[in-house]
């Protein structure tokens, strides 16, 4: 049990700031450029208001649903975020255990500090996705796929909003990657799965560049990649392919055409294209575009309460994922903190179902939400 009472995810965020060194706090919380999309991602949820339904029998509420055919305890999951060891020494192991005990999906970042296979060992009963970029060296992407398949991952999550690295002023200010390279205190932040690849060509590059590629893994993202590569991945993969970073109906149609199994509507937590549309605002057109296919649609970015989750579902998402709140949970209390974050969200979601007259996930539909274009005004937007 934890000593401090935290009543909502914002409490974790406030406390995490005090637990983390300023460089890492800024890395985790920050977004690209002026952080408009970062702020708008959450604000978009506040522009929707809920329309309650009363006098329904909600005495026995079933919060469970499925993601890619796997049962999850409620429609929430963990998005991939790099560097969990910066928040807690147990890093992604703690996250995996918490996700498994909460009965939700965890996505492992390509920038994780723990081996792909060790996640399976730590939480053998857990549900997991392996996230990858499309690397210039396709052997890396395909090795991530093979290792994920062999380690029993349930899907490959391919981040497609990474043609280049977003301009995150906080990172530049602190020279995060430079510090990590030169300061032994930050060796724990190594992207260990890149080191393990064991590809000759890659090994030679490591030799030539010293440690460089370990840290600057982002620089190896392929800005010439097209949907053809997603088609290739789909062909060679024995596990479902989910693309992460879709924000328009047009791109969703192209994803369906490429044969994907799932789409994560995401603005990368506001860390890539600033002033990109907020994921919740993009959701309806994506849902419309995939109609008639079997493609599942998920969303992340700015989800902080159970009412956010029910709004996302009302607009057609199958599940809503969280990124930063997991890091804040880890920073405050390690595995226990992530469990608490998920537990708080689940309770809030359960209450939201009760107040909106929903006993089952299938009861959640568009009639629950009302859009108020200017209801939430943030002068910074
Ligand atoms: C510190 C940090 C690291 C991230 N690392 C990755 C990553 O390695 N791969 C990826 O696809 N997305 C990454 N993301 C984006 C998240 O997967 C997710 O889209 C975003 O955090 C969701 O928004 P939220 O933090 O408001 O919940 C990262 C986000 C943060 C905050």
Coordinates of C-alpha atoms and ligand atoms in Angstrom, one line a residue:
X1 CA 0.0 0.0 0.0
X2 CA 1.1 3.5 -0.6
X3 CA 1.4 6.1 2.0
X4 CA -0.1 9.0 0.1
X5 CA -3.7 9.4 -1.0
X6 CA -3.9 10.3 -4.6
X7 CA -7.4 10.7 -5.9
X8 CA -7.0 11.2 -9.6
X9 CA -4.3 11.0 -12.3
X10 CA -3.5 14.7 -12.0
X11 CA -2.4 14.0 -8.4
X12 CA 0.2 11.6 -9.8
X13 CA 1.4 14.1 -12.3
X14 CA 1.8 16.8 -9.6
X15 CA 3.8 14.4 -7.3
X16 CA 5.9 13.0 -10.2
X17 CA 7.3 16.5 -10.8
X18 CA 8.8 16.3 -7.3
X19 CA 10.2 12.8 -7.8
X20 CA 12.0 13.3 -11.1
X21 CA 15.1 15.2 -11.9
X22 CA 14.2 18.3 -13.9
X23 CA 15.8 17.0 -17.2
X24 CA 13.7 13.9 -17.1
X25 CA 10.5 15.6 -15.9
X26 CA 10.9 18.0 -18.9
X27 CA 11.5 15.1 -21.3
X28 CA 8.4 13.2 -20.1
X29 CA 5.9 16.0 -19.9
X30 CA 7.0 18.0 -22.9
X31 CA 5.7 18.3 -26.5
X32 CA 6.8 19.7 -29.8
X33 CA 7.3 23.4 -30.6
X34 CA 4.6 25.5 -28.9
X35 CA 2.8 22.4 -27.4
X36 CA -0.5 23.4 -28.9
X37 CA -1.4 19.8 -29.8
X38 CA -0.2 18.6 -26.4
X39 CA -2.7 20.9 -24.6
X40 CA -5.5 20.5 -27.2
X41 CA -5.4 16.7 -26.9
X42 CA -6.8 16.9 -23.4
X43 CA -8.9 20.0 -24.0
X44 CA -10.7 18.2 -26.8
X45 CA -12.2 15.9 -24.2
X46 CA -13.5 18.9 -22.3
X47 CA -15.3 20.2 -25.4
X48 CA -17.5 17.1 -25.2
X49 CA -20.1 16.9 -22.4
X50 CA -21.9 13.8 -21.3
X51 CA -25.7 13.3 -21.6
X52 CA -26.7 11.2 -18.6
X53 CA -29.3 8.4 -18.8
X54 CA -31.2 7.6 -15.6
X55 CA -33.3 4.7 -14.3
X56 CA -31.5 2.0 -16.1
X57 CA -30.5 -1.2 -14.4
X58 CA -26.7 -0.6 -13.9
X59 CA -26.4 -2.7 -10.8
X60 CA -24.1 -5.2 -12.6
X61 CA -21.8 -3.5 -14.9
X62 CA -19.5 -5.4 -17.2
X63 CA -16.6 -3.1 -18.1
X64 CA -14.7 -5.8 -20.1
X65 CA -14.2 -5.7 -23.9
X66 CA -11.7 -7.3 -26.4
X67 CA -8.7 -5.9 -28.2
X68 CA -7.7 -8.0 -31.2
X69 CA -9.7 -10.9 -29.8
X70 CA -8.1 -10.7 -26.3
X71 CA -10.3 -10.0 -23.3
X72 CA -9.3 -6.8 -21.4
X73 CA -10.8 -5.8 -18.0
X74 CA -11.8 -2.4 -19.2
X75 CA -11.3 -0.4 -22.5
X76 CA -7.9 1.0 -21.6
X77 CA -4.3 0.2 -22.5
X78 CA -0.8 1.5 -22.1
X79 CA 0.8 3.4 -25.0
X80 CA 4.5 2.9 -25.6
X81 CA 6.8 5.5 -23.9
X82 CA 10.6 5.3 -23.9
X83 CA 12.9 5.3 -20.9
X84 CA 10.8 3.9 -18.0
X85 CA 14.0 3.4 -16.0
X86 CA 14.3 7.1 -15.8
X87 CA 11.1 7.1 -13.7
X88 CA 11.8 4.0 -11.6
X89 CA 14.7 1.5 -11.3
X90 CA 12.4 -1.4 -12.2
X91 CA 11.5 0.4 -15.5
X92 CA 9.3 -1.5 -18.0
X93 CA 9.2 -4.6 -15.8
X94 CA 7.1 -2.8 -13.3
X95 CA 4.9 -1.4 -16.0
X96 CA 4.4 -4.9 -17.5
X97 CA 3.5 -6.4 -14.1
X98 CA 1.0 -3.7 -13.3
X99 CA -0.6 -4.0 -16.8
X100 CA -0.9 -7.7 -16.4
X101 CA -2.5 -7.5 -12.9
X102 CA -4.9 -4.9 -14.2
X103 CA -5.8 -7.0 -17.2
X104 CA -4.9 -4.5 -19.9
X105 CA -2.5 -4.3 -22.8
X106 CA 1.0 -2.9 -22.4
X107 CA 2.9 -1.6 -25.4
X108 CA 6.7 -1.8 -25.1
X109 CA 8.6 1.1 -26.7
X110 CA 11.4 0.5 -29.1
X111 CA 13.2 2.9 -26.7
X112 CA 12.7 0.7 -23.7
X113 CA 15.4 0.1 -21.1
X114 CA 14.4 -3.6 -20.7
X115 CA 14.8 -6.5 -23.1
X116 CA 11.8 -7.5 -25.2
X117 CA 11.9 -11.1 -23.8
X118 CA 12.3 -10.0 -20.2
X119 CA 8.8 -8.4 -20.4
X120 CA 7.3 -11.8 -21.2
X121 CA 9.3 -13.4 -18.4
X122 CA 8.2 -10.8 -15.8
X123 CA 4.5 -11.0 -16.7
X124 CA 3.9 -14.2 -18.7
X125 CA 0.1 -13.9 -18.5
X126 CA 0.1 -10.3 -19.7
X127 CA -1.1 -8.8 -23.0
X128 CA 1.6 -7.0 -24.9
X129 CA 2.3 -5.1 -28.1
X130 CA 5.8 -4.4 -29.4
X131 CA 6.2 -0.9 -30.8
X132 CA 8.6 -0.2 -33.6
X133 CA 9.6 2.6 -35.9
X134 CA 10.1 2.0 -39.6
X135 CA 13.9 2.1 -39.5
X136 CA 16.1 2.9 -42.5
X137 CA 17.7 -0.5 -41.9
X138 CA 14.7 -2.7 -42.3
X139 CA 16.5 -5.6 -40.6
X140 CA 16.0 -3.7 -37.3
X141 CA 12.2 -3.4 -37.8
X142 CA 11.9 -7.0 -38.9
X143 CA 14.1 -8.2 -36.0
X144 CA 11.8 -6.4 -33.6
X145 CA 8.9 -8.2 -35.2
X146 CA 10.7 -11.6 -35.0
X147 CA 11.7 -11.1 -31.4
X148 CA 8.2 -10.0 -30.5
X149 CA 6.6 -13.0 -32.2
X150 CA 9.1 -15.4 -30.5
X151 CA 8.4 -13.7 -27.1
X152 CA 4.7 -14.2 -27.4
X153 CA 3.7 -10.6 -28.1
X154 CA 0.1 -10.2 -29.3
X155 CA 0.7 -7.5 -31.9
X156 CA 3.3 -5.2 -33.6
X157 CA 2.5 -1.5 -33.1
X158 CA 4.1 0.4 -36.0
X159 CA 4.6 4.1 -35.3
X160 CA 3.9 5.9 -38.6
X161 CA 4.0 9.5 -37.5
X162 CA 7.8 9.5 -37.3
X163 CA 9.0 10.7 -40.8
X164 CA 11.4 12.8 -38.7
X165 CA 11.9 13.7 -35.1
X166 CA 9.6 16.3 -33.6
X167 CA 11.2 19.5 -32.3
X168 CA 10.9 19.2 -28.6
X169 CA 12.4 22.4 -27.1
X170 CA 12.7 20.9 -23.7
X171 CA 14.9 18.1 -24.9
X172 CA 17.1 20.5 -26.8
X173 CA 17.4 22.8 -23.8
X174 CA 18.6 20.0 -21.6
X175 CA 20.5 18.2 -24.4
X176 CA 18.9 15.0 -23.2
X177 CA 20.7 12.6 -25.6
X178 CA 24.0 14.3 -25.1
X179 CA 23.7 13.9 -21.3
X180 CA 22.6 10.3 -21.6
X181 CA 25.6 9.6 -23.8
X182 CA 28.2 11.2 -21.6
X183 CA 26.9 11.0 -18.0
X184 CA 27.3 7.5 -16.5
X185 CA 24.4 8.3 -14.2
X186 CA 22.1 8.0 -17.2
X187 CA 23.5 4.8 -18.7
X188 CA 20.3 3.2 -17.3
X189 CA 18.5 4.9 -20.1
X190 CA 20.2 2.8 -22.9
X191 CA 17.8 1.6 -25.5
X192 CA 18.9 -2.0 -24.8
X193 CA 17.0 -3.7 -27.6
X194 CA 18.9 -1.7 -30.2
X195 CA 22.1 -3.0 -28.7
X196 CA 20.9 -6.6 -28.9
X197 CA 20.2 -6.6 -32.6
X198 CA 23.4 -8.3 -33.5
X199 CA 23.2 -7.4 -37.2
X200 CA 26.6 -7.2 -38.8
X201 CA 26.0 -4.1 -40.7
X202 CA 24.5 -2.4 -37.7
X203 CA 27.4 -3.6 -35.5
X204 CA 29.9 -2.0 -37.9
X205 CA 27.9 1.2 -37.6
X206 CA 28.1 1.1 -33.9
X207 CA 31.8 0.6 -34.0
X208 CA 32.2 3.6 -36.4
X209 CA 29.9 5.8 -34.4
X210 CA 30.9 4.7 -30.9
X211 CA 27.7 4.5 -28.8
X212 CA 25.9 6.9 -31.0
X213 CA 23.3 4.7 -32.6
X214 CA 22.2 3.4 -29.2
X215 CA 21.0 6.8 -28.2
X216 CA 20.1 8.4 -31.5
X217 CA 17.8 5.6 -32.5
X218 CA 15.3 8.2 -33.7
X219 CA 17.7 9.3 -36.4
X220 CA 17.4 6.0 -38.1
X221 CA 13.7 6.4 -38.9
X222 CA 13.0 6.0 -42.6
X223 CA 11.5 9.1 -44.1
X224 CA 11.1 7.4 -47.5
X225 CA 8.8 4.6 -46.2
X226 CA 5.3 4.2 -47.7
X227 CA 2.3 2.0 -47.2
X228 CA 4.1 -0.6 -49.3
X229 CA 6.2 -1.4 -46.3
X230 CA 3.2 -1.8 -44.1
X231 CA 1.9 -4.3 -46.7
X232 CA 5.2 -6.1 -46.5
X233 CA 5.1 -6.3 -42.7
X234 CA 1.6 -7.6 -42.9
X235 CA 2.7 -10.3 -45.3
X236 CA 5.7 -11.5 -43.1
X237 CA 4.0 -11.1 -39.7
X238 CA 2.3 -13.9 -37.8
X239 CA 0.8 -11.4 -35.4
X240 CA -1.6 -8.5 -36.0
X241 CA -0.2 -5.2 -37.3
X242 CA -1.5 -2.0 -35.7
X243 CA -0.5 1.4 -37.1
X244 CA 0.0 4.3 -34.6
X245 CA -0.3 7.9 -35.5
X246 CA -3.3 8.2 -37.8
X247 CA -5.3 11.5 -37.6
X248 CA -7.4 11.7 -40.8
X249 CA -10.1 9.6 -42.6
X250 CA -7.9 9.6 -45.7
X251 CA -5.0 8.0 -43.9
X252 CA -7.3 5.5 -42.2
X253 CA -8.6 4.4 -45.6
X254 CA -5.0 3.9 -46.8
X255 CA -4.3 1.9 -43.6
X256 CA -7.3 -0.3 -44.3
X257 CA -6.1 -0.8 -47.9
X258 CA -2.7 -1.9 -46.6
X259 CA -4.4 -4.6 -44.6
X260 CA -3.7 -3.5 -41.0
X261 CA -5.6 -5.0 -38.1
X262 CA -5.8 -1.9 -36.0
X263 CA -5.4 1.9 -36.0
X264 CA -4.2 4.0 -33.1
X265 CA -5.6 7.5 -33.6
X266 CA -2.7 9.4 -32.0
X267 CA -0.8 12.7 -32.2
X268 CA 2.2 11.0 -30.4
X269 CA 1.3 12.9 -27.3
X270 CA 1.8 16.2 -29.0
X271 CA 5.5 15.4 -29.6
X272 CA 5.6 15.3 -33.4
X273 CA 3.6 17.7 -35.6
X274 CA 2.6 20.7 -33.4
X275 CA -0.9 22.1 -34.2
X276 CA -1.9 18.7 -35.6
X277 CA -5.6 18.0 -34.9
X278 CA -6.4 16.6 -31.4
X279 CA -6.9 12.8 -31.6
X280 CA -10.4 13.0 -30.2
X281 CA -11.4 15.5 -32.9
X282 CA -9.9 13.2 -35.6
X283 CA -11.7 10.1 -34.2
X284 CA -15.1 10.4 -35.9
X285 CA -13.6 10.7 -39.4
X286 CA -11.3 7.7 -38.8
X287 CA -14.2 5.6 -37.4
X288 CA -16.3 6.5 -40.5
X289 CA -13.4 5.6 -42.8
X290 CA -12.9 2.1 -41.4
X291 CA -16.7 1.3 -41.5
X292 CA -17.3 -2.1 -43.1
X293 CA -13.8 -3.4 -42.4
X294 CA -12.7 -5.4 -39.4
X295 CA -10.1 -2.8 -38.4
X296 CA -10.2 -1.9 -34.7
X297 CA -9.7 1.8 -33.8
X298 CA -8.0 2.9 -30.6
X299 CA -7.0 6.4 -29.4
X300 CA -4.4 8.0 -27.2
X301 CA -3.4 11.5 -26.2
X302 CA -4.8 13.5 -23.3
X303 CA -6.8 10.7 -21.7
X304 CA -6.8 11.5 -18.0
X305 CA -10.2 10.4 -16.5
X306 CA -12.8 7.7 -16.8
X307 CA -15.1 10.2 -18.5
X308 CA -12.5 10.7 -21.2
X309 CA -12.6 7.0 -21.9
X310 CA -16.4 6.9 -22.2
X311 CA -16.3 9.9 -24.5
X312 CA -13.7 8.1 -26.8
X313 CA -15.9 5.0 -26.8
X314 CA -19.0 7.0 -27.5
X315 CA -17.3 8.4 -30.6
X316 CA -16.4 5.0 -31.8
X317 CA -13.0 4.0 -30.3
X318 CA -12.7 0.5 -29.0
X319 CA -10.2 1.5 -26.3
X320 CA -8.4 4.5 -25.0
X321 CA -4.7 4.3 -24.2
X322 CA -2.5 6.3 -21.8
X323 CA 1.1 7.4 -22.1
X324 CA 2.4 9.9 -19.5
X325 CA 0.2 8.9 -16.6
X326 CA 1.9 5.6 -16.5
X327 CA 5.3 7.2 -16.2
X328 CA 4.0 9.4 -13.4
X329 CA 2.6 6.4 -11.6
X330 CA 6.0 4.7 -12.0
X331 CA 7.8 7.8 -10.7
X332 CA 5.6 8.0 -7.6
X333 CA 5.3 4.4 -6.6
X334 CA 6.8 2.0 -9.2
X335 CA 4.6 -1.0 -10.1
X336 CA 2.1 -0.1 -7.3
X337 CA 1.8 3.4 -8.8
X338 CA 0.9 2.2 -12.2
X339 CA -1.6 -0.2 -10.7
X340 CA -3.2 2.7 -8.9
X341 CA -3.3 4.8 -12.0
X342 CA -5.1 2.0 -13.9
X343 CA -7.3 1.4 -10.8
X344 CA -8.4 5.0 -10.6
X345 CA -9.2 5.2 -14.3
X346 CA -11.2 1.9 -14.0
X347 CA -13.3 3.2 -11.1
X348 CA -13.9 6.5 -12.8
X349 CA -15.0 4.7 -16.0
X350 CA -17.3 2.4 -14.0
X351 CA -19.0 5.4 -12.4
X352 CA -19.3 7.1 -15.8
X353 CA -21.1 4.0 -17.1
X354 CA -23.5 4.0 -14.2
X355 CA -24.4 7.7 -14.7
X356 CA -24.9 7.2 -18.4
X357 CA -27.1 4.2 -18.0
X358 CA -24.6 1.7 -19.5
X359 CA -24.4 -1.8 -18.0
X360 CA -22.3 -3.1 -20.9
X361 CA -19.7 -1.6 -23.3
X362 CA -22.2 -2.1 -26.2
X363 CA -24.6 0.3 -24.5
X364 CA -22.1 3.2 -25.1
X365 CA -23.0 5.1 -28.2
X366 CA -23.0 8.6 -29.8
X367 CA -26.1 9.6 -27.9
X368 CA -24.0 10.0 -24.7
X369 CA -22.0 13.0 -26.0
X370 CA -22.7 16.5 -26.9
X371 CA -20.1 18.7 -28.6
X372 CA -19.6 22.2 -27.5
X373 CA -17.2 23.9 -29.9
X374 CA -16.2 26.7 -27.5
X375 CA -17.2 25.2 -24.2
X376 CA -13.6 24.8 -23.1
X377 CA -11.5 27.8 -23.9
X378 CA -7.8 27.8 -23.1
X379 CA -6.2 31.2 -23.8
X380 CA -3.0 29.4 -24.6
X381 CA -4.6 27.6 -27.5
Ligands
LIG1 C1 8.1 10.4 -22.7 C2 7.4 9.9 -23.9 C3 8.0 8.9 -24.7 C4 7.3 8.4 -25.8 N1 8.0 7.4 -26.5 C5 7.3 6.9 -27.6 C6 7.9 5.8 -28.3 O1 9.0 5.4 -28.0 N2 7.2 5.3 -29.4 C7 5.9 5.8 -29.7 O2 5.3 5.3 -30.7 N3 5.3 6.8 -29.0 C8 6.0 7.3 -27.9 N4 5.4 8.3 -27.2 C9 4.0 8.7 -27.5 C10 3.0 7.8 -26.7 O3 3.0 6.5 -27.2 C11 1.6 8.3 -26.7 O4 1.2 8.5 -28.1 C12 1.3 9.6 -26.0 O5 2.1 9.6 -24.8 C13 -0.1 9.6 -25.6 O6 -0.4 10.8 -24.9 P1 -0.5 11.0 -23.3 O7 0.9 11.0 -22.8 O8 -1.2 12.3 -23.2 O9 -1.4 9.9 -22.8 C14 6.0 8.8 -26.1 C15 5.4 9.8 -25.3 C16 6.1 10.3 -24.2 C17 5.4 11.3 -23.3

